[in-house]
PDB file of C-alpha atoms in Angstrom:
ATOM      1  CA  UNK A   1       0.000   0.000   0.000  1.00  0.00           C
ATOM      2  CA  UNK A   2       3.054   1.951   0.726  1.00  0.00           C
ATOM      3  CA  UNK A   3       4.218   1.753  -3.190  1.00  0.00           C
ATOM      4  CA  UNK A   4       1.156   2.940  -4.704  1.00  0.00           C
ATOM      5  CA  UNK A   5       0.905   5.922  -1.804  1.00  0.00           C
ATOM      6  CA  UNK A   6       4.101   6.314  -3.259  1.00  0.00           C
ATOM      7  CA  UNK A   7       3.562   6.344  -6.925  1.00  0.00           C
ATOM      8  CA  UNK A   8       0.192   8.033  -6.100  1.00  0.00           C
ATOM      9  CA  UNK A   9       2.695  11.179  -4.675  1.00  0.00           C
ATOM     10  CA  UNK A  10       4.532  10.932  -8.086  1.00  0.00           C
ATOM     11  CA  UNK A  11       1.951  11.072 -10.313  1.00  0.00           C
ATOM     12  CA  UNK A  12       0.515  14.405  -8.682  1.00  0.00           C
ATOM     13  CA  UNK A  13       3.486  16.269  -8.884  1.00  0.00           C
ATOM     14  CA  UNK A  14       4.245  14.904 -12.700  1.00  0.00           C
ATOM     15  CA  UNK A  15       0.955  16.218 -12.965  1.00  0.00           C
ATOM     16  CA  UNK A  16       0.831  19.556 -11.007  1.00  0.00           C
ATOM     17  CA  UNK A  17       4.080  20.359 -13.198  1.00  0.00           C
ATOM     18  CA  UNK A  18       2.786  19.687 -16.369  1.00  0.00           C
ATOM     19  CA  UNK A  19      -0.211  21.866 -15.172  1.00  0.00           C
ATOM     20  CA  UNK A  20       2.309  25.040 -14.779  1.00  0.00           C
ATOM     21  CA  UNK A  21       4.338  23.882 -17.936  1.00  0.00           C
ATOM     22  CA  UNK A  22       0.744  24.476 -19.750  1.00  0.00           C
ATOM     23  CA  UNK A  23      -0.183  27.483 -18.150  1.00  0.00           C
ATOM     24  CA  UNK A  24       3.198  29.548 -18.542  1.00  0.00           C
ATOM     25  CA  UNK A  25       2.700  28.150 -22.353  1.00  0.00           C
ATOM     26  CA  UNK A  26      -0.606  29.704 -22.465  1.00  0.00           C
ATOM     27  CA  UNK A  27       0.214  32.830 -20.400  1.00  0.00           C
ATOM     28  CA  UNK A  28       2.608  33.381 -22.920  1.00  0.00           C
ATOM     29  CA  UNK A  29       1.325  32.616 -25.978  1.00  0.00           C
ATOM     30  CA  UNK A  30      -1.867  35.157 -24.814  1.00  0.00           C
ATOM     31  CA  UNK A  31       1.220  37.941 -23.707  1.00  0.00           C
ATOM     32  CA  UNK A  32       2.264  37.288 -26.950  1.00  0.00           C
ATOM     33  CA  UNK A  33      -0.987  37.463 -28.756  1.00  0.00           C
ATOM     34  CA  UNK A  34      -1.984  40.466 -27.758  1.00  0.00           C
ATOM     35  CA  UNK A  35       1.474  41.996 -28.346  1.00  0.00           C
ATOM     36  CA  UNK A  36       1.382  41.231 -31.853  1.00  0.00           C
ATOM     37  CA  UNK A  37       4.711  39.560 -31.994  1.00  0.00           C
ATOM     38  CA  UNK A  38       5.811  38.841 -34.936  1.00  0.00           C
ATOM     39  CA  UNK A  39       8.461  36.058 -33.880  1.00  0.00           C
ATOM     40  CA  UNK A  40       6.150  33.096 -34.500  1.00  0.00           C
ATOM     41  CA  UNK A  41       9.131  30.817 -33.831  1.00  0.00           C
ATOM     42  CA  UNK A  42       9.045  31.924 -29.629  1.00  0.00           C
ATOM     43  CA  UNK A  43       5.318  30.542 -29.498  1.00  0.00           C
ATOM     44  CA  UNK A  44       4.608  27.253 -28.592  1.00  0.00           C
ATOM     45  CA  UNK A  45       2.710  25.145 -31.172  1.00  0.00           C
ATOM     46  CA  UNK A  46      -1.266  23.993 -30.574  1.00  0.00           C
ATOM     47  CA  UNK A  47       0.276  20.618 -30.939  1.00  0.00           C
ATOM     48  CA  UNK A  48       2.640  21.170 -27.967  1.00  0.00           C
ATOM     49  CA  UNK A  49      -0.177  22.250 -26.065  1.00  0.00           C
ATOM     50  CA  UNK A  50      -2.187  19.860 -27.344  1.00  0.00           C
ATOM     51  CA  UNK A  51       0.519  17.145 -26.343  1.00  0.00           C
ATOM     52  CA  UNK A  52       0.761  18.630 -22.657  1.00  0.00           C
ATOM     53  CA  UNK A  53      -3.204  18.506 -22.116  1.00  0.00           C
ATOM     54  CA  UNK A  54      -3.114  15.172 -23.505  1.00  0.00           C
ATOM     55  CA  UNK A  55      -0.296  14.028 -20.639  1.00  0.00           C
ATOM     56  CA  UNK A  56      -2.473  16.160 -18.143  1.00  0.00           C
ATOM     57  CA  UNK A  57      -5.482  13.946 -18.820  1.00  0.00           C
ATOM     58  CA  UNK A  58      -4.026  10.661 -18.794  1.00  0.00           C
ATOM     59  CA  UNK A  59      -1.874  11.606 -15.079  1.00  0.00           C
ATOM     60  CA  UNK A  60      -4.869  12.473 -13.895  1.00  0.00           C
ATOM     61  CA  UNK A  61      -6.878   9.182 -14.529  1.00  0.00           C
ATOM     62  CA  UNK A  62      -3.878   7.230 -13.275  1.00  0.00           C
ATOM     63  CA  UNK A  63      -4.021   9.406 -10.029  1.00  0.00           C
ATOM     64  CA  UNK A  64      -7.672   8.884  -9.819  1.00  0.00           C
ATOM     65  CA  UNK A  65      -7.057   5.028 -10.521  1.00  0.00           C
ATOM     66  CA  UNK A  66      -4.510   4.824  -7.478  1.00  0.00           C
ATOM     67  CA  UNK A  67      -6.160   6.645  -5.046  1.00  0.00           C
ATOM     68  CA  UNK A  68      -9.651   4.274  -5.756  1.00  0.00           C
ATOM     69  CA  UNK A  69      -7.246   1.761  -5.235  1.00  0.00           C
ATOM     70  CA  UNK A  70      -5.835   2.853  -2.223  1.00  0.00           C
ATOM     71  CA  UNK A  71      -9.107   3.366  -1.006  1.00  0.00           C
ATOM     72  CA  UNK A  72     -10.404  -0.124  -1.744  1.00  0.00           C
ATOM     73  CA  UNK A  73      -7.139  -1.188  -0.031  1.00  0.00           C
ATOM     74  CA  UNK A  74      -7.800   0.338   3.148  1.00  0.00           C
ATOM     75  CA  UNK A  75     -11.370  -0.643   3.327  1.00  0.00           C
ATOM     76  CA  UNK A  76     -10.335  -3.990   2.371  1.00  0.00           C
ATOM     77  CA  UNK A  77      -7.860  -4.323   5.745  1.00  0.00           C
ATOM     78  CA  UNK A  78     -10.742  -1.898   7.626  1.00  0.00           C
ATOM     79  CA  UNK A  79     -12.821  -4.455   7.085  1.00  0.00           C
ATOM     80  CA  UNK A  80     -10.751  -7.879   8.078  1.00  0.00           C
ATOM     81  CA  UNK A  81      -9.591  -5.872  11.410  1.00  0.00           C
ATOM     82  CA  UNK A  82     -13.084  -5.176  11.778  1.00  0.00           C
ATOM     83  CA  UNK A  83     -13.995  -8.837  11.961  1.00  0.00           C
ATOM     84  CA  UNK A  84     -10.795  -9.735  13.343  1.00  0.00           C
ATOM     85  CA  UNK A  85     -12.185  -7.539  17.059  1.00  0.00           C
ATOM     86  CA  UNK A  86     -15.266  -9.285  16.650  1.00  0.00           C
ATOM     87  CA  UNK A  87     -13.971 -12.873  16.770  1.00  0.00           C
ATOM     88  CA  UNK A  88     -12.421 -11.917  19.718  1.00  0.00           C
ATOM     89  CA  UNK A  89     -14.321  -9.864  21.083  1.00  0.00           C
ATOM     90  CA  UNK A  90     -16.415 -13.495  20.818  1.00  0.00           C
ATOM     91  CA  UNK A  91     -14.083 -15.177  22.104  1.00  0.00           C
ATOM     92  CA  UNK A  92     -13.326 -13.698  25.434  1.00  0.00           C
TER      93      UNK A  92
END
């Protein structure tokens, strides 16, 4: 449970750093815009952002995959010490 905590931790900050990457790129490329640059080879491509939203999306459904798994995880062993206090609880 440790490992996917841990690759859970990963994943967010892969993601939360593709998030800035995407929003510098699109602070910029509205700076830009509305400065009427004329240096078209400074602005990022649509495919680039394209590319970045794409990575985005798929980080985020593995994060959302771990932490349901995680959570089933913990209900799981919730659950056995559950009827683990109950059997002795029986018992005594």
């Amino acid at each position: 449970m440790e490992r996917l905590r841990h690759e859970l931790e990963l994943k967010k900050k892969k993601l939360e750093k593709l998030k800035e990457e995407v929003n510098e790129m699109e602070n910029d490329l509205t700076r830009r815009w509305l400065e009427r640059s004329n240096s078209a080879s400074q602005i990022p491509s649509i495919e680039e952002m394209k590319q970045l939203r794409c990575k985005n999306r798929v980080l985020q459904i593995d994060i959302d995959c771990l932490t349901k798994e995680i959570d089933l995880l913990q209900t799981r062993v919730n659950y056995r010490n559950y009827k683990l206090f109950w059997a002795i609880k029986g018992k005594a």
